[in-house]
Short mmCIF file of C-alpha atoms in Angstrom, two decimals:
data_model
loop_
_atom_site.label_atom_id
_atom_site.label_comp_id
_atom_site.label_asym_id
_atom_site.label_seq_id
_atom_site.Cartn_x
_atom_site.Cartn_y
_atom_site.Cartn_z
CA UNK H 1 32.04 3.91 -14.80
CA UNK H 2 34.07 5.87 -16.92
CA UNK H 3 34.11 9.85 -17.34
CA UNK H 4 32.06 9.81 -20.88
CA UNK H 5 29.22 7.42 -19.43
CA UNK H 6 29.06 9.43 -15.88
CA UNK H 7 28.77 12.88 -18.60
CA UNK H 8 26.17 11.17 -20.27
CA UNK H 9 24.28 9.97 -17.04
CA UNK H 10 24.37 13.68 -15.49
CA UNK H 11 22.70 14.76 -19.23
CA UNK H 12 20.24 12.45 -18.55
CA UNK H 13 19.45 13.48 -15.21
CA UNK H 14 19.16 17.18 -16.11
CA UNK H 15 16.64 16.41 -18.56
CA UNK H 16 14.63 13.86 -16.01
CA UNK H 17 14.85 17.38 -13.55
CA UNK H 18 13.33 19.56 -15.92
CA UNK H 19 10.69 17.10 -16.86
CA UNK H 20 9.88 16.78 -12.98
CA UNK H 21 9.66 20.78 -12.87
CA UNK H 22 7.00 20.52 -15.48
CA UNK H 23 5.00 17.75 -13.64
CA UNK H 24 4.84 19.31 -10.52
CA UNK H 25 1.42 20.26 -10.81
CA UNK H 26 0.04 16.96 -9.28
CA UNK H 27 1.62 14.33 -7.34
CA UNK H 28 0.85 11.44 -10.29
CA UNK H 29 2.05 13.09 -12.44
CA UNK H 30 5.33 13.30 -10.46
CA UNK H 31 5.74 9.60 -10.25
CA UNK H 32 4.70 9.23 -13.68
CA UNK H 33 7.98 11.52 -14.59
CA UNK H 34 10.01 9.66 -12.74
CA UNK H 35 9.05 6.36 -14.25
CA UNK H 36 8.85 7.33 -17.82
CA UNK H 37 12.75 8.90 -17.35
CA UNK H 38 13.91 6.26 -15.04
CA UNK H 39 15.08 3.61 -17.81
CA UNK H 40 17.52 5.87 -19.18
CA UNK H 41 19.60 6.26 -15.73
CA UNK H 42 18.56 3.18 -13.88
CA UNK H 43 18.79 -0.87 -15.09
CA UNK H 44 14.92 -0.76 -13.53
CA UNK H 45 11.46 -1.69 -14.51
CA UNK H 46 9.11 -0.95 -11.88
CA UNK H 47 9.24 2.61 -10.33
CA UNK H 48 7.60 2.86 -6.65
CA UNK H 49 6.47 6.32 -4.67
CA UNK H 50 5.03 5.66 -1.44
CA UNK H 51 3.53 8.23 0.70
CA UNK H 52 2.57 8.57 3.68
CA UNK H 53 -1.22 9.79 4.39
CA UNK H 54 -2.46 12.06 6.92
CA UNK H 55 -4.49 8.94 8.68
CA UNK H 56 -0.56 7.53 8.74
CA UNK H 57 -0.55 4.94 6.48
CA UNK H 58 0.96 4.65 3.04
CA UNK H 59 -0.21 5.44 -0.11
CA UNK H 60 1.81 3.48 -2.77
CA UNK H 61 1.85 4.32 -5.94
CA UNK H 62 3.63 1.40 -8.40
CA UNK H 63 4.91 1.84 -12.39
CA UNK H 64 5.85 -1.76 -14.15
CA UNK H 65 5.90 -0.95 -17.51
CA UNK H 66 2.88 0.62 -18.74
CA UNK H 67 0.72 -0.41 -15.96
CA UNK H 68 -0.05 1.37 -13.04
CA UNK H 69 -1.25 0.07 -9.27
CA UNK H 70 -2.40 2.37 -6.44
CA UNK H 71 -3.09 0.62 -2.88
CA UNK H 72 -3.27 2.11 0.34
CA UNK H 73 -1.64 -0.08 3.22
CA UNK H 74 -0.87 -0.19 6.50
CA UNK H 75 2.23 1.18 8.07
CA UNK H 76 4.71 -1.42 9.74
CA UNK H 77 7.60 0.07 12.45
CA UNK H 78 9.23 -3.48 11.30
CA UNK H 79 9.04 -3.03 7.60
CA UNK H 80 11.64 -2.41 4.81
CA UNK H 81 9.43 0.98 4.12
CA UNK H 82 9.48 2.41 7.26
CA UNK H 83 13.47 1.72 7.53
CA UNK H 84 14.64 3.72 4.84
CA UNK H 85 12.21 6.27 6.17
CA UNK H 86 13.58 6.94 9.53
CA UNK H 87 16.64 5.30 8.69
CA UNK H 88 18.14 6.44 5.14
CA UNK H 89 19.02 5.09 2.03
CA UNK H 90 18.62 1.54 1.42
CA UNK H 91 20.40 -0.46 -1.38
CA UNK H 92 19.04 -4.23 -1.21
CA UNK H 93 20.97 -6.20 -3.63
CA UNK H 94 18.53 -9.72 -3.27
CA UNK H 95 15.73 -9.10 -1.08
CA UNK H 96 15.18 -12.81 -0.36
CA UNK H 97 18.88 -13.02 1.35
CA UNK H 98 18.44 -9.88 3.09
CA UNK H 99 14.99 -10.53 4.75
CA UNK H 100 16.78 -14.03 5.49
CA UNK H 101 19.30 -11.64 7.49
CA UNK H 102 17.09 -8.70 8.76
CA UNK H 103 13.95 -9.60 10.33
CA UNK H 104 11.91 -6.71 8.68
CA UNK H 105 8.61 -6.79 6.89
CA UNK H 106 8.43 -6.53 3.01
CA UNK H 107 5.17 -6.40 1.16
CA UNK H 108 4.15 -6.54 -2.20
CA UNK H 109 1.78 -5.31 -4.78
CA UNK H 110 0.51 -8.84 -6.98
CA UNK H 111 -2.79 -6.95 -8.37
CA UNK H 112 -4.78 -4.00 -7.81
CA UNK H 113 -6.81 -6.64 -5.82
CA UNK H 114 -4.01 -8.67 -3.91
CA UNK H 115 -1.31 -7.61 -1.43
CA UNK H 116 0.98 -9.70 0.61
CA UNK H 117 1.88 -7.94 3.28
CA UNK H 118 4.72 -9.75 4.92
CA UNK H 119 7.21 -11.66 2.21
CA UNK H 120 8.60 -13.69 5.01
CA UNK H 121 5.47 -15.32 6.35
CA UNK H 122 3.02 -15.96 3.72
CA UNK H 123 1.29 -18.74 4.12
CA UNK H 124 -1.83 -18.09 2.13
CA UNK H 125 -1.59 -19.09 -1.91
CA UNK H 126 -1.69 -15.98 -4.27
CA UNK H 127 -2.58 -15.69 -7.67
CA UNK H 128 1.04 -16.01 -9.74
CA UNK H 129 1.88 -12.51 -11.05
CA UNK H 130 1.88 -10.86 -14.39
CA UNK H 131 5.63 -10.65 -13.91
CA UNK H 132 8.19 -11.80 -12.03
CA UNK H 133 8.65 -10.73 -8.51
CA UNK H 134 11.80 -7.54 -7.86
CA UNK H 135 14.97 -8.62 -6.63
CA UNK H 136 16.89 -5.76 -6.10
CA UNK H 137 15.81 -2.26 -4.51
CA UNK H 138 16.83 1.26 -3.82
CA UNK H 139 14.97 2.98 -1.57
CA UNK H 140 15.69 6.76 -0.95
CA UNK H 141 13.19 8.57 2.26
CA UNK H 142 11.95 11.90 1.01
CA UNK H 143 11.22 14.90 2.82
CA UNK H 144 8.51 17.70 2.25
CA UNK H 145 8.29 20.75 4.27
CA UNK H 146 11.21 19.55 6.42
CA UNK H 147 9.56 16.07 7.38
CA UNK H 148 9.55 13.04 6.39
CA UNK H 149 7.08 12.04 3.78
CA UNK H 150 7.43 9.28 1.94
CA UNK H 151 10.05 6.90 0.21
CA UNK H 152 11.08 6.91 -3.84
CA UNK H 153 12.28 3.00 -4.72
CA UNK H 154 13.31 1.91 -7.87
CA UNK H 155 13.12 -2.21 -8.35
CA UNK H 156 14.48 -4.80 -10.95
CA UNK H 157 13.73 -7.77 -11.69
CA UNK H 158 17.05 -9.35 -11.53
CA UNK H 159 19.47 -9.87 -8.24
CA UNK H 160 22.48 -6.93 -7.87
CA UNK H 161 21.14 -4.66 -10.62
CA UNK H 162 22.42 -1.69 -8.57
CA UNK H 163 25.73 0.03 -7.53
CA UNK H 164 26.39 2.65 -4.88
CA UNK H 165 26.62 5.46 -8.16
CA UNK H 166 22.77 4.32 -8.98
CA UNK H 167 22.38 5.14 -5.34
CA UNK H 168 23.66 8.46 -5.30
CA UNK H 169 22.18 9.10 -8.41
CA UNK H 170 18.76 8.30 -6.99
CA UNK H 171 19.53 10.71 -3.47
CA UNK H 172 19.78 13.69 -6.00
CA UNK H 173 17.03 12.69 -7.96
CA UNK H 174 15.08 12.30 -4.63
CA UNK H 175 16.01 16.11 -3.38
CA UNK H 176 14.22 17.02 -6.47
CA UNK H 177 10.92 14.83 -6.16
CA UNK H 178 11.00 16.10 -3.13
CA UNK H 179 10.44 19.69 -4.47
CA UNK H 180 8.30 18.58 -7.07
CA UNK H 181 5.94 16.90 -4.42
CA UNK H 182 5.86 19.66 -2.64
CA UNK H 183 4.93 21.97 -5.42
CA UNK H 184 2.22 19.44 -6.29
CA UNK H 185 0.89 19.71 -2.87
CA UNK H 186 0.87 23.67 -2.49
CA UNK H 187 -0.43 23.46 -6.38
CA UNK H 188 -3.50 20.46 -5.11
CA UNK H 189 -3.98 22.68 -1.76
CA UNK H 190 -4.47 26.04 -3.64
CA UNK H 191 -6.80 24.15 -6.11
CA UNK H 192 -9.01 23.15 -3.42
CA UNK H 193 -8.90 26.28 -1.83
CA UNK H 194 -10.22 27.70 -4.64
CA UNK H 195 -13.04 25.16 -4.91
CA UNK H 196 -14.22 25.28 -1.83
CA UNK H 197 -16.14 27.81 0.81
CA UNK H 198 -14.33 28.33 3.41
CA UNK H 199 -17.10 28.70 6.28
CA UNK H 200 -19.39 25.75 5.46
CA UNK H 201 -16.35 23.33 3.83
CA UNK H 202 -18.99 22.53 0.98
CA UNK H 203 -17.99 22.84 -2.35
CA UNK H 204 -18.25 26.59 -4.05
CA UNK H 205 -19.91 28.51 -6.78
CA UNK H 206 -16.65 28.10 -9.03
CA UNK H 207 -16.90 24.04 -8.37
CA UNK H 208 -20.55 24.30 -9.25
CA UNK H 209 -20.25 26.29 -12.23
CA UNK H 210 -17.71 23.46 -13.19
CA UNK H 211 -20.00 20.72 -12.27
CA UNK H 212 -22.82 21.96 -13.90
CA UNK H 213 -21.14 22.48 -17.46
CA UNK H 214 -20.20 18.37 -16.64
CA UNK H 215 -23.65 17.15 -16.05
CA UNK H 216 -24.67 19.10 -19.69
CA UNK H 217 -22.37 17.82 -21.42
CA UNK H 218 -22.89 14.50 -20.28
CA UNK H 219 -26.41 15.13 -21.15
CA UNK H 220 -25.76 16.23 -24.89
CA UNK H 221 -23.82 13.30 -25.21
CA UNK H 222 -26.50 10.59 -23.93
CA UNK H 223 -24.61 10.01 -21.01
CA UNK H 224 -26.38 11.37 -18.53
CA UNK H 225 -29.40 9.94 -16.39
CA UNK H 226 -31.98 11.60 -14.18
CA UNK H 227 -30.76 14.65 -12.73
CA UNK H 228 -31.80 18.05 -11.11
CA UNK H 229 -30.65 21.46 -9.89
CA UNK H 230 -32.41 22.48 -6.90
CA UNK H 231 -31.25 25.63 -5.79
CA UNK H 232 -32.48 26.82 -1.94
CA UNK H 233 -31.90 29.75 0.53
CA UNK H 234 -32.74 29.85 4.36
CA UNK H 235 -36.42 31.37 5.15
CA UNK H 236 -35.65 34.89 7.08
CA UNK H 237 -32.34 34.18 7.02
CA UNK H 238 -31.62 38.12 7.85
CA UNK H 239 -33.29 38.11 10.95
CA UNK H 240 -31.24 36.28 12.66
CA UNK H 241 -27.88 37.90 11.71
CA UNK H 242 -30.05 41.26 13.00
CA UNK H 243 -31.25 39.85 15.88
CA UNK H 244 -28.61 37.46 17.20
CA UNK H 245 -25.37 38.18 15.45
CA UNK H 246 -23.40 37.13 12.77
CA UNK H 247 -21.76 34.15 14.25
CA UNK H 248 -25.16 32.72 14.89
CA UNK H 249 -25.82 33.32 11.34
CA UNK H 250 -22.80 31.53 10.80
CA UNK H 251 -23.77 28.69 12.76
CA UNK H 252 -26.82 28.76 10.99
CA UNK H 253 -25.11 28.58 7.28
CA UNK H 254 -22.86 25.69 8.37
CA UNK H 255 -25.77 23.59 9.58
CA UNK H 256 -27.56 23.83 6.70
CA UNK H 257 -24.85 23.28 4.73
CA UNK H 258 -24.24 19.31 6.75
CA UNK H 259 -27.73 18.88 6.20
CA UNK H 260 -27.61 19.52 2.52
CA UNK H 261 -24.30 17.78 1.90
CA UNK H 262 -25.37 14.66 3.94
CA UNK H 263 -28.80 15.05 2.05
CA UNK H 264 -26.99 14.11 -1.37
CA UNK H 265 -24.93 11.46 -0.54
CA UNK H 266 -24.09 8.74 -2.83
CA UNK H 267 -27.21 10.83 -5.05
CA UNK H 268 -24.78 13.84 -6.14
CA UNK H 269 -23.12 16.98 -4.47
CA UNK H 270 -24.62 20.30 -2.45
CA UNK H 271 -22.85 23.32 -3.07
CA UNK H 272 -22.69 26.79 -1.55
CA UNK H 273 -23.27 29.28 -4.23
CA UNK H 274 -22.88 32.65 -1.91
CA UNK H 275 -24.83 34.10 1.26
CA UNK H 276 -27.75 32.26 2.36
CA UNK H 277 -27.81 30.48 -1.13
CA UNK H 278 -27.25 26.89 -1.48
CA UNK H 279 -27.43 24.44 -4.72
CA UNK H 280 -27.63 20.51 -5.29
CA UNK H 281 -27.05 18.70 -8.14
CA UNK H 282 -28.87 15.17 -7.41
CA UNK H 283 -28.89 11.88 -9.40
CA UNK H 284 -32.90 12.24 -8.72
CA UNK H 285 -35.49 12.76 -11.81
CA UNK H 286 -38.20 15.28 -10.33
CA UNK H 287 -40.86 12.92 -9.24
CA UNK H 288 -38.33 11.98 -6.75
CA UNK H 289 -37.52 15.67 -5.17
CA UNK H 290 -40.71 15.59 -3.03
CA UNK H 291 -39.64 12.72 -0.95
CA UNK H 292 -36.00 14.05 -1.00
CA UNK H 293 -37.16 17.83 0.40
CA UNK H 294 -39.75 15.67 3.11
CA UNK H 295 -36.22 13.86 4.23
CA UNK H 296 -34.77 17.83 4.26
CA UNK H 297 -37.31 18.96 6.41
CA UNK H 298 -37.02 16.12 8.46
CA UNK H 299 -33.21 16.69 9.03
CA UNK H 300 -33.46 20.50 9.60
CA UNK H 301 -36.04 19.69 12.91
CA UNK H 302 -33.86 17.04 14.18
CA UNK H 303 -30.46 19.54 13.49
CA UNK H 304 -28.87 21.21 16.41
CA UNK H 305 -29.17 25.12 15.87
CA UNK H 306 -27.53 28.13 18.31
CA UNK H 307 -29.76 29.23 20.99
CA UNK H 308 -31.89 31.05 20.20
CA UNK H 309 -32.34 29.84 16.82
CA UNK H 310 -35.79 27.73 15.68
CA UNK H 311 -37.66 26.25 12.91
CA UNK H 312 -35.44 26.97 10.49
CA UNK H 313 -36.37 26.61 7.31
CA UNK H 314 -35.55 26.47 3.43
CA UNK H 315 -37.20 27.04 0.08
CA UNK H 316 -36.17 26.03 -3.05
CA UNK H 317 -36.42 25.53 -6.92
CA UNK H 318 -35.82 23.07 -9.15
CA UNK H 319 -34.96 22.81 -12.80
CA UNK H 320 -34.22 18.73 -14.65
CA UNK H 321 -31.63 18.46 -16.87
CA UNK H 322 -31.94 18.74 -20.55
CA UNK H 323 -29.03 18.83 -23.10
CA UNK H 324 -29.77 22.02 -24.73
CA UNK H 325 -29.22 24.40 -21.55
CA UNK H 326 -26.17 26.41 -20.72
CA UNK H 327 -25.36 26.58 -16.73
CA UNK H 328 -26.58 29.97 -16.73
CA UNK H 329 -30.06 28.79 -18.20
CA UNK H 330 -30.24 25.91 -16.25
CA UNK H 331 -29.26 27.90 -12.85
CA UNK H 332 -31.74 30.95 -13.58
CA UNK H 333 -34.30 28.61 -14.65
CA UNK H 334 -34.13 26.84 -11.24
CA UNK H 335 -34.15 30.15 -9.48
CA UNK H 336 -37.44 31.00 -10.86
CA UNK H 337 -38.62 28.83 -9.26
CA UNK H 338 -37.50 29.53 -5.98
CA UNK H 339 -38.70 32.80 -6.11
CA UNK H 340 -41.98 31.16 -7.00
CA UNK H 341 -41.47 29.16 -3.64
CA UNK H 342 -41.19 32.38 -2.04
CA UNK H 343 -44.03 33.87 -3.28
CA UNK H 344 -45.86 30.72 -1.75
CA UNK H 345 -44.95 31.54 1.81
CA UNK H 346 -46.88 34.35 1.85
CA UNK H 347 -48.80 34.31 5.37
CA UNK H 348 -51.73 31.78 5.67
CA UNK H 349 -50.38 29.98 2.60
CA UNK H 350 -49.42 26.88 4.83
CA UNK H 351 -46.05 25.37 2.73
CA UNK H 352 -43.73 24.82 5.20
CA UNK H 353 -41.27 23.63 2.82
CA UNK H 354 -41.18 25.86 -0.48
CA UNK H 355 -39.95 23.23 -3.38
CA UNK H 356 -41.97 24.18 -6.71
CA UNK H 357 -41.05 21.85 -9.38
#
């Protein structure tokens, strides 16, 4: 390689850095970089990040061309993977003569659908792919916070694409993904934070707010079906931070809070808004809340509460969806209602469970 096409390389590579710096908000968007600059210092067409998970498998993320794959798959100690993980940079010039001379595991992406997970073995017919299967492969381990966490390969099509210089080209590129990544994750981790309420784990006021501008927009649009706000807080829910302490009211909060979130499962989300004060937006039009607030009720009795601690109990309002609201309308219009559930529990009035639609 001579001096003027290394200069030109390293030019290239600055500018690949600086994109990565800019896509470090998210970690697809960080593979994304690295594909879309990867053809103009690598002889490669399909760009793969895979990383591992907290359960401990592997989270692969493949570029060929414009398409994209995502599979999650299981880790191997005998793979290809898992050796330039622990063990350092790979550079496989033909993968079928080196699995013929290392007995490793490869596997391979065919479809979002179809995986074969050991090259050397497969007995099973596949569907032929789109394109023809990678021949050569560098694989680089990356680390994030000191540890290992994943591997950057770059693949072509065609046997020996790759020299020792694309090698070290892709270690220093690595370094930097590796930053990148971990920016992403700090950036993903501080995002969440931000959405969510710490004591309970739900969802918070911010992600509702969010949420809630969604569902009306999708609404405006025609998008949207059947849906409701129901907002709730705990009956008395003062007493027993006054008469048994905060961390029972605590324990109180969080309970309600599994009961709510389990109560909207695969029907919508249940958010804390702030103290005692709970909201759920459900895929439910409002002939269908009684029956969802009887399930409630049935969940609170049967929940597991601190000593000391019985019958608790909610009331709440409820407000459908219509297009022309703003989250602020929609939201006050449910409370409203809740404070007309409240009114209901006046002594003698018999509702044991306060939903006014």
């Amino acid at each position: 390689m001579t001096p003027e096409h290394l200069l030109t390389r390293y030019r290239h590579l600055v500018g690949t850095l600086a994109a990565l710096a800019r896509s470090s908000h998210a970690v697809g968007a960080v593979v994304e970089t690295v594909h879309q600059q990867a053809s103009s210092l690598f002889a490669a067409q399909v760009t793969l990040l895979a990383l591992l998970t907290p359960s401990g498998e592997w989270r692969w993320d493949l570029y060929e061309g414009e398409r994209r794959y995502r599979q999650h798959l299981p880790y191997s100690p005998d793979g290809v993977m898992e050796t330039a993980l622990h063990g350092g940079p790979l550079h496989i010039g033909d993968i079928e003569a080196y699995l013929a001379a290392h007995p490793q595991r490869a596997r391979r992406l065919v479809s979002d659908e179809v995986v074969i997970l050991d090259l050397r073995g497969e007995a099973e017919p596949v569907p032929p792919p789109d394109s023809p299967p990678t021949r050569s492969m560098l694989f680089v381990p990356l680390e994030v916070r000191g540890r290992p966490a994943g591997v950057l390969s770059l693949q072509s099509y065609a046997p020996h694409a790759f020299d020792d210089t694309d090698l070290q080209f892709l270690e220093l590129l690595a370094q930097h993904v590796s930053i990148a990544l971990e920016n992403a994750a700090l950036r993903e981790e501080l995002e969440r934070a931000s959405h969510t309420d710490p004591l309970t784990g739900l969802p918070n006021r911010r992600a509702f707010g969010e949420a809630a501008a969604r569902a009306l927009a999708a609404s405006a649009a025609g998008e949207e079906g059947p849906l409701s706000l129901v907002v709730l807080d705990i009956h008395h829910f003062k007493h027993y931070n006054d008469t048994l302490g905060h961390a029972a009211g605590d324990d109180v909060l969080c309970q309600v809070g599994e009961v709510l979130r389990r109560s909207a499962e695969h029907r919508g989300a249940a958010y804390r808004l702030g103290g005692d004060e709970f909201a759920l937006l459900l895929r439910l039009p409002a002939a269908a809340l009684g029956a969802w607030a009887r399930e409630v009720g049935a969940a609170l009795r049967a929940a597991s509460w601190p000593p000391g601690v019985e019958g608790v109990r909610l009331q709440a309002g409820a407000s459908a969806v219509t297009p022309d609201l703003t989250v602020r309308e929609w939201l006050s219009r449910a409370d409203a209602r809740l404070y007309q559930a409240k009114r209901a529990r006046e002594p003698g009035a018999g509702v044991e469970w306060g939903v006014d639609l």
